[in-house]
């Protein structure tokens, strides 16, 4: 029985390492300087969210893994687990644009208030309950 527990424990440890690595790779593209990256698409937050809601497959092929410059109205600024997230109004009651911010943006983020119109640049990762941008920087 002890041997089975060791095998299960090693299996769980290996699984945690693999999941941790994948999480790090997906959510931490630190090799990209988003400020210098060429913008692939310029769009409003409302049009981006609408695109995903209207035809998610087409929106995925158009926007995912591309550098987007998005303008929109701030719904909320959130600080959770040492990360800032800005939510832009998506024009829908239940969907918005979630922008996970780079850690070097704190000074700019702290000046942002709900209702303000801003431009954000980031990498589109797709749509879950909201459209998602990672590695974001505030442009204005």
Coordinates of C-alpha atoms in Angstrom, one line a residue:
X1 CA 0.0 0.0 0.0
X2 CA 2.9 2.4 0.8
X3 CA 4.3 1.9 -2.7
X4 CA 0.9 2.8 -4.3
X5 CA 0.8 6.0 -2.2
X6 CA 4.3 7.0 -3.4
X7 CA 3.4 6.4 -7.0
X8 CA 0.2 8.5 -6.6
X9 CA 2.2 11.2 -4.8
X10 CA 4.9 11.3 -7.5
X11 CA 2.1 11.3 -10.2
X12 CA 0.4 14.3 -8.5
X13 CA 3.7 16.1 -8.1
X14 CA 4.5 15.6 -11.8
X15 CA 1.0 16.8 -12.8
X16 CA 1.4 19.9 -10.7
X17 CA 4.8 20.7 -12.3
X18 CA 3.3 20.2 -15.8
X19 CA 0.3 22.4 -15.0
X20 CA 2.5 25.0 -13.4
X21 CA 4.7 25.1 -16.5
X22 CA 1.7 25.4 -18.9
X23 CA 0.2 28.1 -16.7
X24 CA 3.4 30.1 -16.8
X25 CA 3.8 29.7 -20.5
X26 CA 0.2 30.8 -21.3
X27 CA 0.0 33.7 -18.8
X28 CA 3.5 35.0 -18.9
X29 CA 4.8 36.0 -22.2
X30 CA 7.6 38.1 -20.7
X31 CA 9.8 37.8 -23.8
X32 CA 7.4 40.2 -25.6
X33 CA 7.8 44.0 -25.1
X34 CA 4.2 44.9 -26.0
X35 CA 5.1 48.6 -26.3
X36 CA 7.4 47.8 -29.2
X37 CA 5.3 45.0 -30.7
X38 CA 3.6 45.9 -34.0
X39 CA -0.2 46.3 -33.6
X40 CA -2.0 43.8 -35.7
X41 CA -5.6 45.1 -35.1
X42 CA -7.0 48.3 -33.8
X43 CA -10.6 47.9 -32.6
X44 CA -13.1 49.1 -29.9
X45 CA -13.8 46.9 -26.9
X46 CA -17.5 46.7 -27.9
X47 CA -16.7 45.5 -31.5
X48 CA -14.2 43.0 -30.2
X49 CA -16.7 41.5 -27.7
X50 CA -19.4 41.5 -30.4
X51 CA -17.2 39.7 -32.8
X52 CA -16.7 36.9 -30.3
X53 CA -20.4 36.7 -29.4
X54 CA -21.5 36.7 -33.1
X55 CA -19.0 34.2 -34.5
X56 CA -16.4 32.9 -32.0
X57 CA -14.7 30.7 -34.5
X58 CA -14.1 33.6 -36.9
X59 CA -13.1 35.9 -34.1
X60 CA -10.6 33.3 -32.8
X61 CA -8.9 33.1 -36.2
X62 CA -9.0 36.9 -36.6
X63 CA -7.8 38.0 -33.1
X64 CA -6.3 35.3 -31.0
X65 CA -2.5 35.5 -30.5
X66 CA -2.5 38.9 -32.2
X67 CA -1.4 42.2 -30.8
X68 CA -4.5 44.4 -30.4
X69 CA -4.9 48.1 -29.6
X70 CA -8.3 48.4 -28.0
X71 CA -10.2 51.5 -27.0
X72 CA -13.1 51.5 -24.5
X73 CA -14.8 52.7 -21.4
X74 CA -13.5 51.4 -18.1
X75 CA -16.1 49.5 -16.1
X76 CA -13.8 48.4 -13.3
X77 CA -10.2 48.3 -12.1
X78 CA -9.5 45.3 -10.0
X79 CA -6.4 44.2 -8.0
X80 CA -6.4 40.6 -7.0
X81 CA -3.5 38.1 -6.4
X82 CA -0.9 40.8 -7.0
X83 CA -2.3 41.5 -10.5
X84 CA -4.2 44.5 -11.9
X85 CA -7.0 43.8 -14.3
X86 CA -9.0 46.5 -16.2
X87 CA -12.4 45.6 -17.4
X88 CA -13.6 47.6 -20.5
X89 CA -17.3 47.8 -21.3
X90 CA -18.1 45.3 -24.0
X91 CA -21.5 46.7 -24.9
X92 CA -23.2 43.6 -23.4
X93 CA -24.7 43.1 -19.9
X94 CA -22.8 39.9 -19.3
X95 CA -19.6 40.2 -21.3
X96 CA -16.7 42.7 -21.3
X97 CA -13.1 42.9 -22.2
X98 CA -10.7 41.7 -19.4
X99 CA -7.2 43.2 -19.7
X100 CA -4.6 41.6 -17.5
X101 CA -2.0 44.4 -17.0
X102 CA 1.8 44.3 -17.1
X103 CA 3.2 44.9 -13.6
X104 CA 5.1 48.0 -14.8
X105 CA 1.8 49.8 -15.4
X106 CA 0.9 50.5 -11.7
X107 CA 1.4 54.2 -11.8
X108 CA -0.9 54.6 -14.9
X109 CA -3.5 52.1 -13.6
X110 CA -3.8 54.0 -10.3
X111 CA -4.9 57.1 -12.2
X112 CA -7.7 55.3 -14.1
X113 CA -11.3 55.6 -12.9
X114 CA -14.5 53.9 -14.1
X115 CA -16.2 55.7 -16.9
X116 CA -13.0 56.9 -18.4
X117 CA -12.2 56.1 -22.0
X118 CA -8.7 54.6 -22.5
X119 CA -6.6 52.7 -25.1
X120 CA -4.9 49.5 -24.1
X121 CA -2.5 47.3 -26.1
X122 CA -2.2 43.6 -25.4
X123 CA -2.2 40.0 -26.8
X124 CA -5.6 38.5 -27.4
X125 CA -6.1 35.1 -25.8
X126 CA -9.7 34.5 -26.8
X127 CA -13.1 34.4 -25.1
X128 CA -14.3 32.6 -22.1
X129 CA -17.0 34.6 -20.3
X130 CA -15.2 37.8 -21.4
X131 CA -12.8 38.6 -24.2
X132 CA -9.2 38.4 -22.7
X133 CA -6.1 40.4 -23.4
X134 CA -2.8 39.6 -21.6
X135 CA 0.4 41.6 -21.1
X136 CA -1.5 44.8 -21.5
X137 CA -0.1 48.4 -21.3
X138 CA -2.1 51.6 -21.1
X139 CA -1.5 53.8 -24.2
X140 CA -3.3 57.0 -23.0

